[in-house]
XYZ file of C-alpha atoms in Angstrom:
741
model
C -215.810 -45.793 -117.061
C -218.751 -44.012 -115.384
C -218.932 -46.803 -112.795
C -215.252 -46.417 -112.001
C -215.627 -42.636 -111.796
C -218.619 -43.036 -109.480
C -216.711 -45.479 -107.291
C -213.747 -43.104 -107.047
C -216.017 -40.231 -106.071
C -217.693 -42.401 -103.437
C -214.314 -43.456 -102.019
C -213.125 -39.850 -101.999
C -216.225 -38.709 -100.117
C -215.940 -41.592 -97.668
C -212.278 -40.800 -96.957
C -213.096 -37.134 -96.595
C -215.895 -37.984 -94.183
C -213.602 -40.240 -92.128
C -210.918 -37.545 -92.080
C -213.453 -34.926 -91.033
C -214.804 -37.267 -88.388
C -211.292 -37.898 -87.048
C -210.601 -34.181 -86.990
C -213.779 -33.587 -85.035
C -212.676 -35.914 -82.254
C -212.224 -34.103 -78.951
C -208.888 -33.929 -77.201
C -208.379 -34.663 -73.523
C -207.939 -31.606 -71.326
C -206.543 -31.343 -67.812
C -209.715 -29.752 -66.490
C -211.662 -32.781 -67.715
C -209.423 -34.975 -65.552
C -208.940 -32.940 -62.379
C -211.824 -30.462 -62.211
C -214.781 -31.678 -64.262
C -216.310 -35.156 -64.059
C -215.921 -35.635 -67.816
C -214.239 -39.006 -67.524
C -215.884 -40.202 -64.337
C -217.378 -43.673 -64.417
C -220.298 -45.110 -62.508
C -219.694 -47.464 -59.626
C -221.813 -49.716 -57.452
C -221.208 -48.913 -53.808
C -222.851 -49.491 -50.489
C -224.215 -52.971 -51.226
C -223.670 -54.242 -47.708
C -224.487 -57.944 -47.245
C -227.235 -58.803 -44.748
C -227.083 -61.813 -42.438
C -229.539 -63.939 -44.415
C -227.126 -64.148 -47.355
C -229.904 -63.414 -49.850
C -230.211 -59.656 -49.393
C -228.107 -56.538 -49.164
C -228.575 -53.029 -47.800
C -227.921 -49.850 -49.725
C -228.468 -46.197 -48.842
C -230.443 -44.406 -51.559
C -231.298 -40.716 -51.193
C -231.162 -41.083 -47.436
C -233.284 -44.244 -47.294
C -231.687 -47.534 -46.232
C -233.306 -50.077 -48.527
C -232.999 -53.863 -48.513
C -232.784 -55.645 -51.880
C -232.801 -59.241 -52.988
C -229.502 -60.252 -54.623
C -231.044 -62.552 -57.222
C -234.015 -60.491 -58.377
C -232.756 -57.002 -57.624
C -236.180 -56.178 -56.191
C -236.585 -54.095 -53.057
C -237.669 -56.136 -50.037
C -238.195 -53.325 -47.538
C -236.909 -50.012 -46.211
C -235.307 -49.863 -42.770
C -235.339 -46.105 -42.190
C -235.180 -42.664 -43.765
C -232.386 -40.352 -42.608
C -234.863 -37.463 -42.703
C -236.453 -39.095 -39.660
C -233.216 -39.210 -37.655
C -234.073 -36.512 -35.127
C -232.554 -36.226 -31.672
C -235.014 -36.218 -28.744
C -236.234 -32.671 -28.201
C -235.264 -31.507 -31.701
C -237.596 -30.946 -34.622
C -235.268 -31.289 -37.596
C -233.112 -34.152 -38.805
C -229.517 -34.254 -37.666
C -227.018 -33.651 -40.493
C -225.254 -37.027 -40.697
C -222.810 -38.470 -43.194
C -224.135 -41.060 -45.596
C -222.016 -43.781 -44.032
C -223.343 -46.206 -41.474
C -222.519 -49.375 -39.552
C -225.194 -51.951 -38.766
C -224.940 -53.940 -35.567
C -224.402 -57.668 -35.967
C -228.073 -58.387 -35.166
C -229.133 -55.638 -37.613
C -231.256 -53.786 -35.048
C -229.059 -50.721 -34.514
C -227.014 -48.338 -36.650
C -224.001 -46.126 -35.989
C -223.827 -42.788 -37.808
C -221.357 -39.944 -37.547
C -220.662 -36.321 -38.488
C -218.000 -33.673 -37.755
C -215.208 -35.926 -38.993
C -211.675 -34.575 -38.539
C -208.759 -36.539 -40.044
C -205.711 -37.459 -37.981
C -203.542 -39.501 -40.347
C -204.239 -41.428 -43.564
C -206.880 -43.783 -42.101
C -207.688 -42.297 -38.690
C -210.069 -39.550 -37.621
C -212.250 -38.258 -34.807
C -215.996 -37.745 -35.203
C -219.287 -37.347 -33.371
C -221.068 -40.713 -33.382
C -224.799 -41.415 -32.976
C -226.722 -44.629 -32.315
C -230.082 -45.252 -33.961
C -232.365 -48.056 -32.768
C -234.339 -49.332 -35.764
C -237.027 -50.939 -33.593
C -237.689 -48.038 -31.200
C -236.843 -45.371 -33.820
C -234.774 -43.447 -31.244
C -231.565 -41.586 -32.143
C -229.054 -40.825 -29.377
C -225.552 -39.341 -29.290
C -222.984 -41.961 -28.387
C -221.368 -39.616 -25.864
C -221.816 -36.068 -24.610
C -218.213 -35.829 -23.413
C -216.309 -35.040 -26.591
C -215.702 -36.499 -30.038
C -214.882 -40.160 -30.403
C -212.868 -42.535 -32.540
C -213.498 -46.056 -33.819
C -216.990 -46.568 -32.362
C -217.794 -50.301 -32.593
C -220.862 -52.319 -31.583
C -220.402 -55.349 -29.389
C -221.504 -58.527 -31.210
C -224.693 -58.674 -29.098
C -225.426 -54.987 -29.887
C -225.883 -54.039 -26.230
C -222.755 -51.873 -26.023
C -220.460 -49.668 -28.089
C -216.735 -49.400 -27.437
C -214.880 -46.294 -28.576
C -211.721 -44.269 -28.101
C -211.271 -40.698 -26.927
C -208.075 -38.833 -26.074
C -206.023 -42.038 -26.420
C -208.186 -43.907 -23.910
C -210.905 -46.545 -24.272
C -214.559 -46.358 -23.221
C -217.698 -48.489 -23.305
C -221.204 -47.107 -23.669
C -223.900 -49.444 -22.299
C -226.894 -48.915 -24.603
C -229.337 -50.338 -22.042
C -228.300 -48.284 -19.009
C -226.766 -45.327 -20.927
C -223.734 -45.616 -18.643
C -220.317 -44.623 -20.056
C -217.347 -46.486 -18.598
C -213.699 -45.531 -19.114
C -211.401 -48.526 -18.750
C -207.965 -47.091 -19.612
C -206.681 -43.916 -17.983
C -203.071 -43.331 -19.007
C -203.620 -42.222 -22.606
C -201.796 -39.050 -23.613
C -201.052 -37.492 -27.020
C -197.562 -38.402 -28.251
C -196.958 -40.649 -25.227
C -199.496 -43.426 -24.637
C -202.132 -44.723 -27.078
C -204.758 -47.234 -25.988
C -206.844 -48.869 -28.698
C -205.290 -47.462 -31.864
C -201.954 -47.807 -33.648
C -199.233 -45.179 -33.761
C -198.417 -43.400 -37.018
C -196.039 -46.009 -38.377
C -198.257 -49.019 -37.581
C -201.239 -47.288 -39.184
C -199.278 -46.410 -42.320
C -197.252 -49.586 -42.805
C -199.366 -52.347 -41.252
C -202.494 -50.751 -42.686
C -204.956 -50.647 -39.799
C -206.477 -47.841 -37.739
C -208.408 -49.776 -35.079
C -206.525 -51.372 -32.223
C -209.300 -52.914 -30.097
C -211.591 -55.870 -30.765
C -214.657 -57.356 -29.062
C -214.594 -61.059 -28.236
C -217.290 -63.127 -30.015
C -219.340 -63.387 -26.791
C -219.216 -59.601 -26.145
C -217.644 -60.126 -22.721
C -214.079 -59.002 -23.428
C -212.130 -56.426 -25.423
C -208.586 -57.077 -26.632
C -206.569 -53.919 -27.251
C -203.168 -52.548 -28.183
C -201.249 -50.202 -25.905
C -198.515 -48.120 -27.557
C -195.873 -46.395 -25.440
C -194.410 -43.735 -27.742
C -192.289 -42.098 -25.051
C -188.933 -42.962 -26.637
C -189.988 -42.362 -30.240
C -188.499 -39.171 -31.628
C -190.818 -36.391 -32.704
C -190.950 -35.045 -36.199
C -191.838 -31.388 -36.541
C -193.639 -29.854 -39.513
C -194.283 -26.137 -39.708
C -197.690 -25.190 -41.061
C -198.038 -21.812 -42.754
C -201.214 -20.562 -41.121
C -201.580 -17.053 -39.740
C -198.915 -14.508 -38.864
C -196.586 -17.045 -37.264
C -195.743 -20.551 -38.460
C -197.478 -23.268 -36.450
C -195.582 -26.355 -35.272
C -197.168 -29.753 -35.816
C -195.295 -32.460 -33.927
C -195.932 -36.187 -34.050
C -193.989 -39.352 -33.328
C -192.325 -40.716 -36.449
C -189.649 -43.434 -36.098
C -187.182 -43.205 -38.972
C -185.024 -46.080 -40.177
C -182.821 -47.381 -37.377
C -184.595 -45.358 -34.675
C -186.608 -46.399 -31.611
C -190.151 -47.702 -32.017
C -193.085 -47.622 -29.650
C -193.137 -50.359 -27.060
C -196.323 -52.278 -27.798
C -198.305 -54.448 -25.406
C -201.520 -56.434 -25.821
C -204.189 -56.411 -23.101
C -207.638 -57.919 -22.581
C -210.318 -56.100 -20.605
C -213.070 -58.199 -18.969
C -216.310 -56.211 -19.148
C -218.051 -57.969 -16.251
C -215.201 -58.002 -13.731
C -213.505 -54.791 -14.863
C -210.165 -56.600 -14.799
C -207.449 -55.880 -17.379
C -204.928 -58.633 -18.143
C -201.666 -58.250 -20.046
C -200.948 -60.953 -22.602
C -197.522 -62.580 -22.292
C -195.855 -61.737 -25.599
C -192.290 -62.384 -24.446
C -189.481 -60.324 -22.973
C -188.269 -58.814 -26.257
C -189.861 -55.400 -26.790
C -188.155 -54.344 -30.029
C -190.668 -56.316 -32.093
C -194.003 -55.877 -33.872
C -197.534 -57.183 -33.394
C -198.992 -56.494 -36.854
C -202.311 -58.317 -36.228
C -204.432 -59.625 -33.378
C -207.674 -61.554 -33.788
C -210.081 -63.514 -31.630
C -210.308 -67.205 -32.444
C -213.653 -69.015 -32.395
C -213.085 -69.412 -28.641
C -213.967 -66.196 -26.791
C -211.225 -66.876 -24.272
C -208.455 -67.396 -26.842
C -206.827 -64.458 -28.592
C -204.456 -64.940 -31.539
C -201.479 -62.570 -31.763
C -199.056 -62.217 -34.650
C -195.511 -61.568 -33.410
C -192.917 -60.328 -35.908
C -189.252 -59.599 -35.238
C -187.805 -56.214 -36.160
C -186.097 -57.614 -39.263
C -189.594 -58.801 -40.272
C -188.347 -62.202 -41.414
C -189.636 -64.294 -38.497
C -193.404 -64.478 -37.962
C -195.124 -66.354 -35.154
C -198.756 -66.714 -34.173
C -199.376 -66.931 -30.452
C -202.600 -68.059 -28.860
C -203.240 -66.335 -25.570
C -205.512 -67.320 -22.707
C -207.508 -64.117 -22.270
C -208.034 -64.761 -18.557
C -204.445 -65.537 -17.519
C -202.454 -63.990 -20.363
C -200.431 -67.161 -20.882
C -199.435 -67.836 -24.492
C -198.157 -70.590 -26.736
C -196.787 -70.538 -30.302
C -198.945 -72.303 -32.906
C -197.306 -71.009 -36.099
C -193.658 -70.264 -36.865
C -192.335 -69.027 -40.213
C -188.927 -67.692 -41.178
C -187.775 -66.178 -44.462
C -184.307 -65.202 -45.741
C -185.705 -61.824 -46.834
C -188.939 -60.595 -45.242
C -192.529 -61.687 -44.655
C -195.431 -59.612 -45.959
C -198.252 -59.077 -43.482
C -201.780 -59.574 -44.818
C -205.285 -60.238 -43.494
C -205.270 -63.683 -45.100
C -205.662 -65.691 -41.902
C -208.977 -67.291 -40.940
C -209.962 -69.427 -37.949
C -212.473 -72.056 -39.016
C -215.821 -72.491 -37.271
C -214.866 -75.924 -35.924
C -212.332 -74.212 -33.652
C -209.726 -76.788 -34.650
C -208.116 -75.359 -37.803
C -207.025 -72.136 -39.443
C -206.061 -70.896 -42.915
C -202.925 -68.910 -43.709
C -201.184 -67.640 -46.830
C -197.419 -67.862 -47.190
C -194.632 -67.594 -49.758
C -192.968 -70.666 -48.261
C -192.669 -72.464 -51.626
C -191.604 -69.350 -53.524
C -195.111 -68.214 -54.491
C -197.937 -66.947 -52.294
C -200.368 -69.805 -51.577
C -203.036 -70.957 -49.106
C -202.239 -73.430 -46.322
C -204.446 -75.262 -43.815
C -203.194 -75.831 -40.253
C -204.559 -77.340 -37.062
C -204.755 -75.156 -33.979
C -201.688 -76.871 -32.546
C -199.658 -75.657 -35.536
C -199.536 -78.866 -37.572
C -199.717 -78.453 -41.330
C -202.749 -80.269 -42.748
C -202.356 -79.376 -46.423
C -201.127 -76.805 -48.879
C -204.391 -76.020 -50.673
C -203.021 -74.156 -53.691
C -199.716 -74.548 -55.498
C -197.950 -73.655 -58.721
C -195.860 -70.885 -60.257
C -198.557 -68.295 -59.712
C -199.754 -66.144 -56.814
C -202.815 -65.934 -54.580
C -203.357 -62.182 -54.362
C -206.359 -61.959 -52.002
C -208.424 -64.312 -49.850
C -212.120 -63.413 -49.544
C -213.218 -66.000 -47.001
C -214.408 -69.527 -46.238
C -218.023 -70.725 -46.412
C -217.530 -73.998 -44.549
C -216.664 -75.913 -47.693
C -214.472 -73.763 -49.908
C -211.980 -70.913 -49.676
C -212.740 -68.111 -52.124
C -209.782 -66.147 -53.445
C -208.313 -63.980 -56.179
C -205.167 -65.055 -58.038
C -202.794 -64.076 -60.822
C -202.983 -67.573 -62.294
C -203.623 -66.862 -65.981
C -201.187 -63.977 -66.152
C -199.207 -61.885 -63.701
C -200.922 -58.748 -65.095
C -204.453 -60.102 -64.624
C -206.602 -61.338 -61.735
C -209.342 -63.989 -61.754
C -211.564 -65.479 -59.024
C -211.304 -69.068 -57.749
C -212.449 -71.431 -55.011
C -210.601 -74.361 -53.424
C -211.915 -76.938 -50.965
C -210.002 -78.291 -47.999
C -208.813 -81.268 -50.036
C -207.114 -78.927 -52.504
C -209.604 -79.310 -55.355
C -209.755 -75.971 -57.131
C -212.340 -74.484 -59.483
C -212.636 -71.263 -61.439
C -215.503 -68.907 -60.630
C -214.693 -65.898 -62.794
C -212.340 -66.211 -65.726
C -213.038 -62.934 -67.516
C -210.084 -61.290 -69.235
C -208.613 -58.388 -67.265
C -208.745 -57.756 -63.546
C -211.570 -59.163 -61.428
C -212.402 -58.240 -57.844
C -215.193 -59.903 -55.877
C -217.609 -58.810 -53.150
C -219.387 -61.792 -51.637
C -222.695 -62.081 -49.818
C -222.451 -63.088 -46.160
C -222.934 -66.805 -46.953
C -220.863 -66.681 -50.193
C -223.933 -67.667 -52.218
C -223.571 -64.608 -54.454
C -220.738 -62.372 -55.544
C -220.543 -59.029 -57.262
C -217.666 -59.199 -59.721
C -215.939 -55.971 -60.690
C -214.163 -56.506 -63.992
C -212.036 -54.045 -65.908
C -209.245 -53.976 -68.449
C -206.848 -51.411 -69.865
C -209.483 -50.316 -72.375
C -212.687 -51.096 -70.465
C -213.830 -49.326 -67.267
C -215.331 -51.245 -64.386
C -218.314 -53.496 -65.024
C -220.319 -54.698 -62.024
C -222.018 -58.056 -62.568
C -223.775 -60.336 -60.065
C -222.898 -64.044 -60.168
C -223.852 -67.008 -58.038
C -221.040 -69.035 -56.522
C -221.106 -71.538 -59.352
C -219.895 -68.755 -61.620
C -223.250 -68.314 -63.372
C -224.167 -64.740 -64.270
C -227.337 -63.529 -62.548
C -227.653 -59.910 -63.684
C -225.674 -56.857 -64.743
C -225.589 -54.068 -62.164
C -223.565 -51.493 -64.081
C -221.647 -51.847 -67.353
C -220.616 -48.208 -67.926
C -221.809 -48.339 -71.524
C -222.561 -44.628 -71.418
C -218.888 -43.961 -70.641
C -217.842 -46.118 -73.591
C -220.189 -44.136 -75.824
C -218.815 -40.867 -74.458
C -215.273 -41.989 -75.236
C -216.169 -42.391 -78.921
C -216.137 -38.600 -79.123
C -212.530 -38.422 -77.944
C -209.186 -38.904 -79.580
C -208.346 -42.152 -77.762
C -205.169 -44.134 -78.370
C -204.898 -47.835 -77.615
C -202.970 -48.993 -74.557
C -200.896 -51.892 -75.875
C -199.111 -54.573 -73.857
C -195.628 -55.404 -75.098
C -193.251 -58.056 -73.733
C -189.570 -57.204 -74.048
C -186.356 -59.065 -73.260
C -182.851 -57.841 -72.579
C -179.758 -59.424 -71.036
C -180.086 -56.926 -68.179
C -183.395 -58.453 -67.115
C -182.262 -61.415 -65.016
C -182.842 -63.035 -61.642
C -179.958 -63.597 -59.206
C -179.581 -67.156 -60.538
C -179.113 -65.812 -64.075
C -182.600 -66.668 -65.302
C -183.455 -64.501 -68.315
C -186.696 -62.583 -67.819
C -189.428 -61.414 -70.104
C -190.622 -58.034 -68.880
C -194.186 -56.767 -69.101
C -194.656 -53.264 -70.463
C -197.403 -51.141 -71.918
C -197.239 -48.291 -74.375
C -199.618 -45.618 -75.614
C -198.717 -44.236 -79.030
C -200.102 -40.917 -80.266
C -203.516 -41.464 -81.930
C -202.137 -40.082 -85.215
C -198.927 -42.110 -84.881
C -196.631 -41.997 -87.916
C -193.822 -44.604 -87.805
C -191.690 -42.325 -89.955
C -191.598 -39.602 -87.308
C -189.426 -39.336 -84.193
C -191.418 -39.035 -80.950
C -190.429 -38.155 -77.386
C -191.131 -40.745 -74.668
C -192.382 -40.555 -71.088
C -191.653 -43.490 -68.770
C -194.330 -43.790 -66.066
C -192.892 -45.396 -62.927
C -193.760 -46.405 -59.393
C -191.408 -49.353 -58.861
C -191.903 -50.230 -55.181
C -191.731 -53.769 -53.781
C -194.711 -55.883 -54.807
C -196.284 -53.168 -56.954
C -197.203 -53.271 -60.623
C -197.841 -50.360 -62.973
C -198.469 -52.726 -65.879
C -201.857 -54.319 -65.243
C -204.709 -55.205 -67.540
C -207.065 -53.043 -65.493
C -208.706 -49.647 -65.643
C -206.836 -46.678 -64.175
C -208.923 -43.564 -64.513
C -206.733 -40.525 -63.822
C -203.405 -41.880 -65.087
C -205.123 -43.298 -68.188
C -206.713 -39.971 -69.066
C -203.507 -38.030 -68.400
C -201.450 -40.416 -70.542
C -204.032 -40.065 -73.310
C -203.655 -36.306 -73.107
C -199.865 -36.579 -73.381
C -200.189 -38.989 -76.302
C -202.531 -36.697 -78.224
C -199.834 -34.022 -77.838
C -197.278 -36.305 -79.451
C -195.624 -38.003 -76.455
C -195.327 -41.796 -76.340
C -196.090 -43.115 -72.845
C -194.631 -46.381 -71.566
C -194.286 -48.309 -68.304
C -192.652 -51.524 -67.102
C -193.157 -54.005 -64.275
C -189.615 -53.765 -62.980
C -187.809 -56.356 -60.905
C -189.071 -56.150 -57.334
C -192.683 -56.049 -58.526
C -195.524 -58.357 -57.581
C -197.305 -61.501 -58.792
C -194.218 -63.168 -60.284
C -192.965 -65.057 -57.255
C -190.660 -64.392 -54.351
C -187.380 -64.490 -56.311
C -188.592 -61.722 -58.629
C -190.067 -59.580 -55.861
C -187.377 -59.921 -53.214
C -184.249 -59.628 -55.343
C -184.219 -55.910 -54.416
C -183.713 -56.825 -50.736
C -181.193 -54.484 -49.054
C -180.762 -52.622 -52.364
C -183.964 -50.592 -52.874
C -183.641 -48.660 -56.097
C -180.666 -50.497 -57.598
C -182.334 -53.020 -59.899
C -185.454 -50.948 -60.383
C -183.369 -48.038 -61.687
C -181.387 -50.389 -63.908
C -184.677 -51.588 -65.402
C -185.826 -48.014 -66.087
C -182.531 -47.272 -67.812
C -182.808 -50.492 -69.843
C -186.334 -49.477 -70.873
C -185.029 -46.049 -71.880
C -182.317 -47.707 -73.996
C -184.887 -50.027 -75.565
C -187.167 -47.137 -76.482
C -184.247 -45.065 -77.795
C -183.439 -47.904 -80.210
C -186.902 -47.832 -81.761
C -186.956 -46.130 -85.181
C -189.925 -43.942 -84.208
C -188.328 -42.525 -81.015
C -186.212 -39.407 -80.543
C -183.419 -40.797 -78.302
C -182.613 -37.320 -76.980
C -186.143 -36.791 -75.646
C -186.788 -39.544 -73.092
C -188.410 -38.508 -69.807
C -189.437 -40.247 -66.600
C -192.237 -39.362 -64.159
C -193.173 -40.784 -60.757
C -194.791 -39.995 -57.396
C -193.564 -41.124 -53.951
C -191.519 -44.289 -54.590
C -191.937 -43.343 -58.236
C -190.461 -39.926 -57.431
C -187.460 -41.701 -55.920
C -187.184 -43.743 -59.121
C -187.528 -40.688 -61.382
C -184.786 -38.888 -59.454
C -182.552 -41.951 -59.600
C -183.242 -42.221 -63.329
C -182.230 -38.636 -64.155
C -179.006 -39.023 -62.153
C -177.754 -42.590 -62.631
C -179.375 -42.743 -66.060
C -178.393 -39.257 -67.190
C -176.945 -40.562 -70.465
C -180.317 -41.974 -71.510
C -182.978 -39.957 -69.639
C -183.051 -36.242 -70.408
C -186.047 -35.079 -68.374
C -187.571 -36.117 -65.042
C -190.530 -35.135 -62.892
C -190.473 -36.302 -59.267
C -193.453 -35.698 -56.979
C -193.007 -36.221 -53.217
C -189.917 -38.405 -53.639
C -187.965 -40.298 -51.037
C -184.401 -39.127 -51.653
C -182.618 -41.220 -49.025
C -184.218 -44.147 -47.204
C -182.580 -42.899 -44.000
C -185.362 -40.270 -43.900
C -188.258 -42.719 -44.191
C -190.109 -44.699 -41.522
C -188.517 -47.784 -40.050
C -191.223 -50.437 -40.562
C -191.350 -49.967 -44.335
C -187.683 -49.217 -44.868
C -186.172 -51.877 -42.610
C -188.467 -54.551 -44.085
C -186.574 -54.170 -47.344
C -183.250 -52.621 -46.265
C -182.592 -53.571 -42.623
C -181.255 -50.658 -40.584
C -178.787 -47.997 -41.784
C -176.429 -49.252 -39.100
C -176.498 -52.773 -40.600
C -176.613 -51.813 -44.274
C -175.090 -48.346 -44.779
C -173.983 -49.016 -48.359
C -177.463 -50.230 -49.330
C -178.821 -46.854 -48.243
C -176.104 -44.619 -49.635
C -175.340 -46.412 -52.912
C -178.988 -46.047 -53.928
C -179.699 -42.510 -52.719
C -180.015 -40.039 -55.607
C -178.647 -37.353 -53.264
C -175.249 -39.010 -53.649
C -175.382 -38.934 -57.454
C -176.554 -35.390 -58.241
C -173.239 -34.622 -59.930
C -174.414 -36.875 -62.788
C -177.473 -34.722 -63.481
C -177.317 -33.018 -66.872
C -180.947 -32.966 -67.962
C -184.142 -31.185 -66.955
C -185.445 -31.927 -63.454
C -188.712 -30.836 -61.812
C -189.153 -31.497 -58.085
C -192.635 -31.101 -56.529
C -193.550 -31.643 -52.863
C -196.155 -30.718 -50.265
C -194.612 -29.090 -47.195
C -197.234 -30.754 -44.959
C -196.386 -34.294 -46.095
C -196.482 -36.471 -42.955
C -195.478 -39.553 -44.953
C -192.537 -38.657 -47.205
C -191.360 -35.597 -45.327
C -190.473 -32.372 -47.116
C -187.065 -32.958 -45.530
C -186.402 -35.345 -48.438
C -186.781 -32.507 -50.920
C -184.777 -30.064 -48.791
C -181.815 -32.424 -48.505
C -181.868 -33.077 -52.242
C -182.039 -29.332 -52.946
C -178.961 -28.747 -50.775
C -177.052 -31.396 -52.716
C -178.162 -30.041 -56.103
C -177.188 -26.488 -55.199
C -173.838 -27.646 -53.817
C -173.088 -29.214 -57.197
C -174.276 -26.129 -59.056
C -177.134 -28.022 -60.702
C -180.095 -26.035 -61.990
C -183.589 -27.506 -61.577
C -187.256 -26.570 -61.276
C -189.113 -26.633 -57.952
C -192.779 -26.430 -56.947
C -193.754 -26.513 -53.268
C -197.355 -26.729 -52.043
C -197.569 -25.229 -48.533
C -199.280 -27.459 -45.937
C -200.354 -30.061 -48.498
C -199.861 -33.697 -47.602
C -198.520 -36.621 -49.610
C -201.543 -36.628 -51.939
C -201.315 -32.895 -52.834
C -204.990 -32.074 -53.384
C -207.698 -29.660 -52.246
C -207.794 -25.870 -52.390
C -206.308 -23.076 -50.294
C -209.529 -21.117 -50.137
C -213.146 -21.696 -51.005
C -213.596 -21.430 -54.744
C -209.838 -21.455 -55.325
C -208.010 -23.485 -57.941
C -207.772 -27.212 -57.222
C -204.170 -27.869 -56.180
C -203.993 -31.153 -58.134
C -204.995 -29.228 -61.262
C -202.264 -26.680 -60.620
C -199.699 -29.445 -60.084
C -200.419 -31.144 -63.388
C -200.490 -27.844 -65.265
C -196.974 -27.321 -63.961
C -195.925 -30.861 -64.939
C -197.483 -30.577 -68.398
C -195.834 -27.254 -69.130
C -192.477 -28.662 -68.024
C -192.831 -31.786 -70.162
C -194.076 -29.934 -73.237
C -191.267 -27.393 -72.977
C -188.558 -30.023 -72.698
C -189.942 -32.795 -74.882
C -191.840 -31.035 -77.650
C -190.024 -27.756 -78.164
C -186.682 -27.695 -79.992
């Protein structure tokens, strides 16, 4: 009896201790996410591969050190930024901790005074440092520059200023201007316009030939592109900010490709055809310094060609021709092999994205990868194998592979979760960045046989820190429903995740928040680490809100039929999937069916607004941040890729615009937007507001003056972080409408 009594006492004390321990767990707070670095994780940055393939450079406390990949030991130091002093000065120049080494690794470009233009572009003051002579010089004394780039032989630097192109000769110190017609909002030489930069994802529009004797460059004529005007609330009077922004169905820039010969000073236009209402999403020098490759894409973006151009005469010929019934995604997955006779290309030609090998005359040699899975990124070719990332094991994971030119494939990294690779210059080593839904990024060095060499950073301290917090598990759940089908009727299994409250009681009824993005090719359900959203969802869960998300139809890594079924109907099937998810959650015994909310930003804001209108019978609360409200208001490259023009597809635009369905709204709606959003214009919010008011619909609104699409920063030094303010507003709105009776 005494033994039993003792055992009961022990069990009681143990349970009490566990309960006390659970009660002592910390809760997530907004300030921990958006103001304090409480949940920040360590990363490994700045490991820039050196030419020898065995070493890398990294900037540490202002010293550029060279390390051996295999041993991790320091080989040497190249310079100390404290010694970067301009001639005649006595103190070091304040420079940013970013740098660009010349190809021969003898010179370095630095910059300061950076001023952003758009998402990727900026002006700055650049400086050139010669490692051998230890001399630092300003690149130019004639005004700030853009896109400063060494020639391959490191004797010159090309750059852009005031929409024109220049070359600085580092031997003679001579500065040469070789375009002269550049003008803001009219002519751009050497950089893309707003819509190319945003939608084709590049900021530099000029490129040195391999022999340093020529520069290929874009010329944009924006004259006929309509201006968009944003008013910035600075000072006594509003300030106009005007820039060229082509909306769906409107005129684009006329784009031409030129080659400048450095020695002769001659500029030659490449013959890209008579049609001007087209795109050139990529240009690249081949292995031949007189042959430039140009991607030519029609306005519908379903016919892609690669032209090779004679840089001296401008004459071109087509070496690659691909058509698609929907659209063709543009990537950087094209590589010209060192033999000068072949090139690699990825395509969805067989229904999934795979790697193909072609000869330079356009003949297909071999499809190197195949199967019902997707190549998601190509890292490069080492002369024997192509290294790439793929969603082969699962559409919500990524692993690393290699394939030779005969199509023999091998696995390099097969770790569970999402893997991203950074290779050395000769592909002998790779730094693998692995994460999962529950595990932050781990940086581990491998050789190219897949053998682990050493751990660089495992974020164990973060994992230990998390033990103090009230963390709920992020679970992956596969669901089926008759609504989830492909156009051919194929029944789909849909990937979702959920986060239940850490003290979850299946006998209670919980509110639900659906987290959505939903855009073409995107996935919100991934077995990978997502810092800010993860922490915010944990905070909601600890307050008693179940968080869920789904990879809706139109998403990525499940083949072309899944991704492109939303063609000409953006928002239709994605919204149906959100409503189906809401119905599914409402049917769960632990869910309050009257308290289902949806939240999204940008495309997700469009989806949230569509959900609270078209899905008003199932979704009671919505938060939309910076939403598109009608695709007629968005840029033409993105929108027409998926919708064609409003003139061709008016019903596709109007049948899926939440503006046209505001009469259905009967729940709680919060609309947030930055008035300085150059991407999804505040016009989207204003037009939606007009429609809501016209229908007599009440809603909540938060506007952030002058803030762009990302809504961050402060309004004055020491002021409240805007992102913190935004999520306080969102939290209060959700708690009021989901938790209070």
